[in-house]
C-alpha cells in the first residue's frame, strides 16, 4: 500500500518516475505525485486519482530534474485529495512515505504556534521535523537521523532536500523499501517490481535501516546508526514482464495463467515423477504439536482450507487466525508448535507482526509467499515460495490457487513426516495433485457459461455462497471476490449454519451460489440448497458431473466443473467463483483491476 520510487540520476527523471509509479499503482491509487530538484529548487506536481491524471498534469505543466521522488497513495490519514497527496513539503524538505506515523498528533502539537500544517496527513510532520532540525543548524544527514528517532509507527521514507542536488535519504521501519543499483545512478523503490526497468541489482533495507543515496554511493546505517553492508540480490527479468497482453484486465489474464502457476507451485513441492512430496530443508512437521496459520484476506481463506487438509491428511492440529486479530489477542502458543504466515507479497503488516510475535514466543516459523525477497521470507525460519509470478490485479486469483496448491502439498509432506500415511496413500494424493493444472484448464472452459450467469447476478444487490468442509472457506472467498470487484454485497456461509440466522435474508430471487462437488458431504449440502430454494432463492449450483446428475434439476442453473478428488476440489472450483465475480464486475462496469478503496500488499495495519 502506497508505492514509493526515487531516482538520483545522471539524466532527467520525471518520465522514469512515472513509469515506476505505474508499476506500483497496484499498491494504491487514491492520488499520486512527484517532486524533483531543478537547479537546487524543489518542484512538485500532484493529482487526485490514478497516475494517468498526474501524467496529464505533467504534460500540461512539465517539471523535471536529475533527482526526484514519487508516490502513489492509498490514504490512511486524510482524505484522498490532491492536497493530501505526497510528496509533502515543509521548508526545504520533500517527503514520500509509506506507512503510518503513529505519534503524528503529538509531534504536530509540539510545533503548535511555530509551524503551519497544510494537510491532514500523518506524513507532513516528517518533513517539518527534518526542516526544523536543518533550520536549527543541523547537517541534513543529522537532521534526518534525529527525526527518525522521534518517529513511532511504521514507515518507508524517501526524502529530497532543497539545495542538496545529489542526495536521497531513505529509511525503512515496518514498511518495505529497496535500493536499486545503477550505472552512475541509484534508485529507491517500494519493491523490486517498481525498479524492474531501472535495475536488477537490489539491496533490501532491513528493519530499522536508513540510507543516504547519491549517484555513485550508497551509505547504509542500521537502527543504531552503525554503518552496515547489506547484500545485493540479483532479481530475475520476469518482473519486467508483468504485461496485460491481449487480455482486457490483469485479473482475467491471471485467472487464465492458473494452469501454469499451479504447475509452478507444484514443481517446488511435488516430485511428479515419483509422486512424492518433496522434503524441504529446515521443514519437519514430525514433532510439531500444532500448526498456527496466520494471514489476511484471501490468503486467510487459503489458510482456512489448509486447516482441513492438515487435520484430515496429516492429523496435525491446526488453527487459522486473521493476523490483525491474532497479533493483539495474546494467543497461548505451544513452543513445540509451528507458525505459518501466508501472504502474497510477504509484506502484509499484520501478518508480519503476527509472525514476529510467534518468533518471540519461540515457535518455529515458516512464510508462504510469492515474493521470496520479501520481509517475511527473510525473517521466517523457512521461506516457502508459491511461484505464481507477479500478481497485478488487486483481487487475488492466481496467488490464491498457488497458495492452496502449496499448502495441500505441504500437508502431504507433513502426513509423511508424521507417519500417518503410507507410501501408497502419498502416491495417490500426489498424483491427484499433479492433475490439478489440467483440471484448472478444463475449468476455464466454463467461461462462456459463466458470462451468461453473470447477467442475472449483476442485477442482484446481495448474494450468498454456501459450502461445507474445505469448500466453506471457498464460499467465503467466493463472496469476498464478488464484493471486492463488483461491489455487490455477498456473504459466504457454512451451508449447515445458514438456518441459524441468515436464512432470514433469503427472499424471492436472492442469488445463492452453492459449492457442492459429489463428495461425502454432497447430500448434506444439497439439503441446505433445497432449504434456500424452497424459500425463493435463485440457486446456482457449482458441482461436478456426478453432482449435476444427482441434483442439477433442483437448481436454477448448474455449472459443471471437472470431476476431481475431494482434496483438490477447493483449487479446481476456485476458477468458477473467480470467473463469476469477474464477469459480474465487467457487466457492472467497475474498475476490475483496481477496485475502489482497495490496494494490494497491505503494509499498514
Ligand atoms: N499515512 C500516509 C501513507 C499511507 C500509506 O502508506 N498507505 O498504505 C497517508 O495517509 O498518506
CSV table of N, CA, C and O and ligand atoms in Angstrom, one decimal, residues 1-4 27-28 30-31 71-79 84-86 88 96-101 120-124 154-156 175 599-605, ligand 1:
chain,number,residue,atom,x,y,z
A,1,UNK,N,0.8,-1.2,0.0
A,1,UNK,CA,0.0,0.0,0.0
A,1,UNK,C,0.9,1.2,0.0
A,1,UNK,O,1.8,1.3,0.8
A,2,UNK,N,0.5,2.1,-0.8
A,2,UNK,CA,1.4,3.3,-1.1
A,2,UNK,C,2.6,2.8,-1.8
A,2,UNK,O,3.3,1.9,-1.3
A,3,UNK,N,3.0,3.4,-2.9
A,3,UNK,CA,4.2,3.0,-3.5
A,3,UNK,C,5.2,4.2,-3.6
A,3,UNK,O,4.7,5.3,-3.8
A,4,UNK,N,6.4,3.9,-3.4
A,4,UNK,CA,7.5,4.9,-3.4
A,4,UNK,C,8.5,4.6,-4.5
A,4,UNK,O,8.9,3.4,-4.6
A,27,UNK,N,-0.5,-0.8,-5.6
A,27,UNK,CA,-0.4,-0.6,-4.2
A,27,UNK,C,-1.3,0.5,-3.6
A,27,UNK,O,-1.4,0.7,-2.4
A,28,UNK,N,-1.8,1.3,-4.5
A,28,UNK,CA,-2.7,2.4,-4.1
A,28,UNK,C,-2.9,3.3,-5.3
A,28,UNK,O,-2.0,3.4,-6.1
A,30,UNK,N,-5.2,6.3,-4.9
A,30,UNK,CA,-6.1,7.5,-4.5
A,30,UNK,C,-5.6,8.8,-5.1
A,30,UNK,O,-6.3,9.7,-5.4
A,31,UNK,N,-4.3,8.9,-5.1
A,31,UNK,CA,-3.6,10.1,-5.7
A,31,UNK,C,-2.2,9.8,-6.0
A,31,UNK,O,-1.7,8.7,-5.5
A,71,UNK,N,5.3,9.1,-5.6
A,71,UNK,CA,4.4,8.3,-4.7
A,71,UNK,C,3.1,8.1,-5.3
A,71,UNK,O,2.5,8.9,-6.0
A,72,UNK,N,2.6,6.9,-5.1
A,72,UNK,CA,1.2,6.6,-5.3
A,72,UNK,C,0.5,6.2,-4.0
A,72,UNK,O,1.1,5.4,-3.3
A,73,UNK,N,-0.7,6.8,-3.7
A,73,UNK,CA,-1.2,6.8,-2.3
A,73,UNK,C,-2.4,5.9,-2.2
A,73,UNK,O,-3.3,5.8,-3.0
A,74,UNK,N,-2.4,5.2,-1.0
A,74,UNK,CA,-3.6,4.6,-0.5
A,74,UNK,C,-3.8,5.2,0.9
A,74,UNK,O,-3.1,5.0,1.8
A,75,UNK,N,-4.8,6.1,0.9
A,75,UNK,CA,-4.9,7.1,2.1
A,75,UNK,C,-5.1,6.3,3.4
A,75,UNK,O,-6.0,5.5,3.4
A,76,UNK,N,-4.4,6.6,4.4
A,76,UNK,CA,-4.8,6.2,5.8
A,76,UNK,C,-5.1,7.4,6.6
A,76,UNK,O,-6.0,7.3,7.5
A,77,UNK,N,-4.5,8.5,6.5
A,77,UNK,CA,-4.7,9.7,7.3
A,77,UNK,C,-5.0,10.9,6.4
A,77,UNK,O,-4.1,11.4,5.8
A,78,UNK,N,-6.2,11.3,6.3
A,78,UNK,CA,-6.6,12.4,5.4
A,78,UNK,C,-7.2,11.9,4.2
A,78,UNK,O,-6.8,10.9,3.6
A,79,UNK,N,-8.2,12.6,3.7
A,79,UNK,CA,-9.0,12.2,2.5
A,79,UNK,C,-8.1,12.1,1.3
A,79,UNK,O,-7.0,12.7,1.3
A,84,UNK,N,-3.7,16.3,0.0
A,84,UNK,CA,-3.1,15.3,0.9
A,84,UNK,C,-2.2,14.4,0.1
A,84,UNK,O,-1.6,13.5,0.7
A,85,UNK,N,-2.0,14.6,-1.2
A,85,UNK,CA,-1.2,13.7,-1.9
A,85,UNK,C,0.3,14.0,-1.6
A,85,UNK,O,0.7,15.1,-1.3
A,86,UNK,N,1.1,12.9,-1.6
A,86,UNK,CA,2.5,13.1,-1.4
A,86,UNK,C,3.1,13.5,-2.8
A,86,UNK,O,2.5,13.3,-3.8
A,88,UNK,N,5.1,15.5,0.4
A,88,UNK,CA,4.7,16.6,1.2
A,88,UNK,C,6.0,17.5,1.4
A,88,UNK,O,7.1,16.9,1.6
A,96,UNK,N,8.2,11.5,0.7
A,96,UNK,CA,7.2,10.5,0.4
A,96,UNK,C,7.3,9.4,1.4
A,96,UNK,O,8.4,9.1,2.0
A,97,UNK,N,6.1,8.8,1.7
A,97,UNK,CA,6.0,7.9,2.9
A,97,UNK,C,5.1,6.8,2.6
A,97,UNK,O,4.0,7.1,2.1
A,98,UNK,N,5.4,5.6,3.0
A,98,UNK,CA,4.5,4.5,3.1
A,98,UNK,C,4.4,4.0,4.5
A,98,UNK,O,5.5,3.7,5.1
A,99,UNK,N,3.2,4.0,5.1
A,99,UNK,CA,3.1,3.5,6.5
A,99,UNK,C,2.3,4.5,7.3
A,99,UNK,O,1.5,5.3,6.7
A,100,UNK,N,2.4,4.4,8.6
A,100,UNK,CA,1.6,5.3,9.5
A,100,UNK,C,2.6,5.8,10.5
A,100,UNK,O,3.2,5.0,11.2
A,101,UNK,N,2.6,7.1,10.7
A,101,UNK,CA,3.4,7.7,11.8
A,101,UNK,C,2.4,7.8,13.0
A,101,UNK,O,1.5,8.7,13.0
A,120,UNK,N,-3.9,17.0,6.1
A,120,UNK,CA,-4.5,16.2,7.2
A,120,UNK,C,-3.6,14.9,7.4
A,120,UNK,O,-4.0,14.1,8.1
A,121,UNK,N,-2.5,14.8,6.8
A,121,UNK,CA,-1.8,13.5,6.8
A,121,UNK,C,-0.9,13.5,8.0
A,121,UNK,O,-0.5,14.5,8.6
A,122,UNK,N,-0.5,12.2,8.3
A,122,UNK,CA,0.5,12.0,9.3
A,122,UNK,C,1.9,12.3,8.8
A,122,UNK,O,2.8,12.6,9.5
A,123,UNK,N,2.0,12.2,7.5
A,123,UNK,CA,3.3,12.3,6.8
A,123,UNK,C,4.0,13.7,6.9
A,123,UNK,O,5.2,13.8,7.1
A,124,UNK,N,3.1,14.7,6.8
A,124,UNK,CA,3.6,16.0,6.7
A,124,UNK,C,4.6,16.4,7.9
A,124,UNK,O,5.6,17.1,7.7
A,154,UNK,N,5.1,2.8,11.6
A,154,UNK,CA,5.7,2.0,10.5
A,154,UNK,C,5.9,3.0,9.4
A,154,UNK,O,5.1,3.8,9.0
A,155,UNK,N,7.1,2.9,8.8
A,155,UNK,CA,7.3,3.8,7.6
A,155,UNK,C,8.4,3.3,6.7
A,155,UNK,O,9.3,2.6,7.1
A,156,UNK,N,8.2,3.6,5.4
A,156,UNK,CA,9.3,3.7,4.5
A,156,UNK,C,9.3,5.1,4.0
A,156,UNK,O,8.3,5.7,3.7
A,175,UNK,N,7.7,-0.8,7.0
A,175,UNK,CA,7.2,-0.9,5.6
A,175,UNK,C,8.4,-1.2,4.7
A,175,UNK,O,9.5,-0.7,5.0
A,599,UNK,N,-6.3,-1.8,-2.1
A,599,UNK,CA,-4.9,-1.7,-2.7
A,599,UNK,C,-4.3,-3.1,-2.4
A,599,UNK,O,-4.8,-3.8,-1.5
A,600,UNK,N,-3.3,-3.4,-3.1
A,600,UNK,CA,-2.6,-4.7,-2.9
A,600,UNK,C,-1.5,-4.5,-1.9
A,600,UNK,O,-1.0,-3.4,-1.7
A,601,UNK,N,-1.0,-5.6,-1.3
A,601,UNK,CA,0.2,-5.5,-0.4
A,601,UNK,C,-0.1,-4.5,0.7
A,601,UNK,O,0.4,-3.4,0.7
A,602,UNK,N,-0.9,-5.0,1.7
A,602,UNK,CA,-1.3,-4.1,2.7
A,602,UNK,C,-0.3,-3.9,3.8
A,602,UNK,O,-0.2,-4.6,4.7
A,603,UNK,N,0.5,-2.8,3.6
A,603,UNK,CA,1.7,-2.6,4.5
A,603,UNK,C,1.4,-1.7,5.7
A,603,UNK,O,2.3,-1.2,6.3
A,604,UNK,N,0.1,-1.4,5.9
A,604,UNK,CA,-0.3,-0.7,7.1
A,604,UNK,C,-1.3,-1.6,7.9
A,604,UNK,O,-1.9,-2.4,7.3
A,605,UNK,N,-1.3,-1.4,9.2
A,605,UNK,CA,-2.2,-2.3,10.0
A,605,UNK,C,-3.6,-1.7,10.1
A,605,UNK,O,-3.9,-0.6,9.8
B,1,LIG,N1,-0.2,7.5,6.1
B,1,LIG,C1,0.2,8.0,4.8
B,1,LIG,C2,0.7,6.9,3.9
B,1,LIG,C3,-0.4,5.9,3.6
B,1,LIG,C4,0.1,4.5,3.3
B,1,LIG,O1,1.3,4.1,3.4
B,1,LIG,N2,-0.9,3.7,2.9
B,1,LIG,O2,-0.5,2.4,2.7
B,1,LIG,C5,-1.0,8.7,4.1
B,1,LIG,O3,-2.2,8.5,4.5
B,1,LIG,O4,-0.8,9.4,3.2
